[in-house]
mmCIF file of C-alpha atoms in Angstrom:
data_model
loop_
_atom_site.group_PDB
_atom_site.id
_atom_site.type_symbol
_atom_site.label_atom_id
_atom_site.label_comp_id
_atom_site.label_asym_id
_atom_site.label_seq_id
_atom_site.Cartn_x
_atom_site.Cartn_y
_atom_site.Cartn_z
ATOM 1 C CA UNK L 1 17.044 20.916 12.658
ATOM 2 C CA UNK L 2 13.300 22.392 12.574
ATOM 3 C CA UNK L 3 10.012 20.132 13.327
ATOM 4 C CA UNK L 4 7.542 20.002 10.891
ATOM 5 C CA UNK L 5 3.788 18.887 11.622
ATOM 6 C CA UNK L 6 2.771 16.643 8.433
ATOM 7 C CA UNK L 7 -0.862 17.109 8.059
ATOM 8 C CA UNK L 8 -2.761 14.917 5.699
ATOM 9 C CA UNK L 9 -6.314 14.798 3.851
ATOM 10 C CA UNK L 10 -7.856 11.148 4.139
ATOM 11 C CA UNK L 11 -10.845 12.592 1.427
ATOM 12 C CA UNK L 12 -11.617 15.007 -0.357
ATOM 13 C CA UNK L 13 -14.507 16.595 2.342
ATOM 14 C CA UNK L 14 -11.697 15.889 5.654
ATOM 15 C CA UNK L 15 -10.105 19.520 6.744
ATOM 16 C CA UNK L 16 -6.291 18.628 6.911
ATOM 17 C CA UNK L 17 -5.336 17.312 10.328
ATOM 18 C CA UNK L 18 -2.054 16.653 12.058
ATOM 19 C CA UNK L 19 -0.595 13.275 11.079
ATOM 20 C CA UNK L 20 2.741 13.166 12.101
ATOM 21 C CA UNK L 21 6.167 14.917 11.859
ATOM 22 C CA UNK L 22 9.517 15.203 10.490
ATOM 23 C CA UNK L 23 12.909 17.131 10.658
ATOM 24 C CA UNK L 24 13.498 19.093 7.774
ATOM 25 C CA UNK L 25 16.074 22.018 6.846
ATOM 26 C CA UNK L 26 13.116 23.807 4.985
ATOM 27 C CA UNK L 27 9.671 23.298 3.591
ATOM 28 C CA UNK L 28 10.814 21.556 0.698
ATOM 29 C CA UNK L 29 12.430 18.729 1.912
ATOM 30 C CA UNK L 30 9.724 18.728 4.979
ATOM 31 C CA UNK L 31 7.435 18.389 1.601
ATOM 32 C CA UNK L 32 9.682 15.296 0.037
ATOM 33 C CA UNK L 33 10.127 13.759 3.648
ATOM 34 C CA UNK L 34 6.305 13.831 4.312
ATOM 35 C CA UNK L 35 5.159 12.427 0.919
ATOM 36 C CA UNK L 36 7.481 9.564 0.827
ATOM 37 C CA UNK L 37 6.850 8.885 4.633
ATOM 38 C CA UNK L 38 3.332 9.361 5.212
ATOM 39 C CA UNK L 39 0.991 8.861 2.126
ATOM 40 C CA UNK L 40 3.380 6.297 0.087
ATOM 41 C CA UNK L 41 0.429 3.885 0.309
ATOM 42 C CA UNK L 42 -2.242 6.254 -0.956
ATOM 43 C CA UNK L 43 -3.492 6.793 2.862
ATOM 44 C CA UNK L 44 -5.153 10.341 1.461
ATOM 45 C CA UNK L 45 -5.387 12.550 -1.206
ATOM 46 C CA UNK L 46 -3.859 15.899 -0.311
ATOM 47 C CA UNK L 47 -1.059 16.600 2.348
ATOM 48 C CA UNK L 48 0.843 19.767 3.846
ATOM 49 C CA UNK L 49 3.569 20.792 6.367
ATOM 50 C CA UNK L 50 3.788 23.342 9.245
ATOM 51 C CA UNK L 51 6.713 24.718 11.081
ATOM 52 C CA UNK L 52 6.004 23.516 14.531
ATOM 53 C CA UNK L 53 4.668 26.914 15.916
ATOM 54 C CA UNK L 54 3.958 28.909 13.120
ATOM 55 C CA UNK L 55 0.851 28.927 11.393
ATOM 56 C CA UNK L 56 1.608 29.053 7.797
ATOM 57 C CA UNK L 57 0.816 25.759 6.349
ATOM 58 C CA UNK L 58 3.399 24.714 2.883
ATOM 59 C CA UNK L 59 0.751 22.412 0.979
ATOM 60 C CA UNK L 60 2.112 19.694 -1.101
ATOM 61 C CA UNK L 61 1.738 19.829 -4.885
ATOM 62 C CA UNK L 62 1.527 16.170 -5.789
ATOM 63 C CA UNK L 63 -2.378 15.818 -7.903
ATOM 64 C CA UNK L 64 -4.996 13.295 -5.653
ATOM 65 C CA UNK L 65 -4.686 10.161 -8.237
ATOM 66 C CA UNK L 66 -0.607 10.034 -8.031
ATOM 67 C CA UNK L 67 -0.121 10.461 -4.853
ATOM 68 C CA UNK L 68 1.252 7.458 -3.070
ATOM 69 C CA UNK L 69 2.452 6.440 -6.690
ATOM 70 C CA UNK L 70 0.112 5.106 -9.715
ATOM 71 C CA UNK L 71 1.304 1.770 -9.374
ATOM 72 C CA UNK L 72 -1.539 -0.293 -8.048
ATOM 73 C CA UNK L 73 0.259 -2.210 -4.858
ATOM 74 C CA UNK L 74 -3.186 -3.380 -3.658
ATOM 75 C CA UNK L 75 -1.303 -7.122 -3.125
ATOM 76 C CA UNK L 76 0.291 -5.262 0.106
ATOM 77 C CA UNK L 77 -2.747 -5.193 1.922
ATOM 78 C CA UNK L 78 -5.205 -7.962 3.040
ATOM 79 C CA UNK L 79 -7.782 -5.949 1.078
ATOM 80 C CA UNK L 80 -6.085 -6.671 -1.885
ATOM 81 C CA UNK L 81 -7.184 -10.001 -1.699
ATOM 82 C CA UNK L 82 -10.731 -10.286 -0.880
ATOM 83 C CA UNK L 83 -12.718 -12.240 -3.570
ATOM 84 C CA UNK L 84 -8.888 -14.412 -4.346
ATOM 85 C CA UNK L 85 -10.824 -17.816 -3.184
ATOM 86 C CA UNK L 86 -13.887 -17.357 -4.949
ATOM 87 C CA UNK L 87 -12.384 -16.263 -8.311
ATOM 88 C CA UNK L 88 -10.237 -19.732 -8.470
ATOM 89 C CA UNK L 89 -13.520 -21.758 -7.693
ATOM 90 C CA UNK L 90 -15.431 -20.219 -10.638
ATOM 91 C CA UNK L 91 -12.396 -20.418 -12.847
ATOM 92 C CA UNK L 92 -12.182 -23.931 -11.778
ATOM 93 C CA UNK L 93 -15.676 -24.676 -12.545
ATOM 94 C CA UNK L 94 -15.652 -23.235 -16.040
ATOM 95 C CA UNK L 95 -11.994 -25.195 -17.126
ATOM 96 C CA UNK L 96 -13.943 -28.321 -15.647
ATOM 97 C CA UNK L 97 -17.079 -27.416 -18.243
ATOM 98 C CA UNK L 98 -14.797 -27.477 -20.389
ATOM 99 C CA UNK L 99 -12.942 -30.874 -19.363
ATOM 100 C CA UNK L 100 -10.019 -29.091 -19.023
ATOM 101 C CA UNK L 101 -9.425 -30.099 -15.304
ATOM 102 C CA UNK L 102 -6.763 -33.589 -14.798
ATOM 103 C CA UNK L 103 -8.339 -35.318 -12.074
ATOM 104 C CA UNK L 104 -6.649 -38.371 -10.324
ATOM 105 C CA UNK L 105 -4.056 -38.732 -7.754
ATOM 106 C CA UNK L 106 -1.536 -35.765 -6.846
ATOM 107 C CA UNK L 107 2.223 -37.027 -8.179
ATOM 108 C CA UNK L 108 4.418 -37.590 -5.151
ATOM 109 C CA UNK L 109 6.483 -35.213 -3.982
ATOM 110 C CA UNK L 110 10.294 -34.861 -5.706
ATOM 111 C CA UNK L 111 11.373 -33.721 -2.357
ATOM 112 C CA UNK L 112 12.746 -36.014 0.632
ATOM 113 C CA UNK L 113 11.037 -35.991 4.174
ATOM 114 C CA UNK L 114 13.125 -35.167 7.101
ATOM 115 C CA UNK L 115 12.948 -39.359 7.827
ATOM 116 C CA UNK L 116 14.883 -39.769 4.738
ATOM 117 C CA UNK L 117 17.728 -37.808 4.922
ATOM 118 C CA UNK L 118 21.164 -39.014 7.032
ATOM 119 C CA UNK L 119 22.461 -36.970 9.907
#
């Protein structure tokens, strides 16, 4: 089964640059195999594959803003959640304006501790 050299674009300016590799049949299934292995989590915005040894590079056809899939899967990264912490205090602070915050003691637990349950 051929090697093919998956080269990837992080942005738009970037020349395309060897990322990785798969085994492939032919350059459409090295195409498939690279998309779906390489840039499923939008790591760049154009991609291609190259025989190993031959110089003729089989670019991918997939447009910049679907590649890696238009569903927004930001929640899979730690970026995803910068600002998280800081959005619940301010929505806490405006229900409280509005006196829509309970405040008093936490109900106990429905669940038994370890101490309460018979070996």
């Amino acid at each position: 089964m051929p090697v093919w050299e998956v080269l990837g674009r992080r942005t738009e300016g970037d020349a395309l640059a060897v990322v990785g590799g798969v085994k492939a049949p032919d350059a459409e299934m090295a195409l498939l195999l690279a998309r779906e292995t390489h840039f499923r989590h939008k790591e760049g915005v154009s991609y291609g594959v190259r025989r190993r040894g031959e110089g003729h590079i089989h670019e991918g056809t997939w447009p910049a803003n679907e590649l890696g899939g238009v569903t927004d899967r930001s929640y899979r990264r730690q970026e995803g959640y910068v600002g998280v912490g800081a959005q619940m205090k301010r929505v806490h602070r405006e229900l409280a304006a509005r006196g829509l915050v309970v405040r008093g003691p936490t109900p106990p637990s429905t669940r038994s501790s370890r101490d309460d349950v018979d070996d």
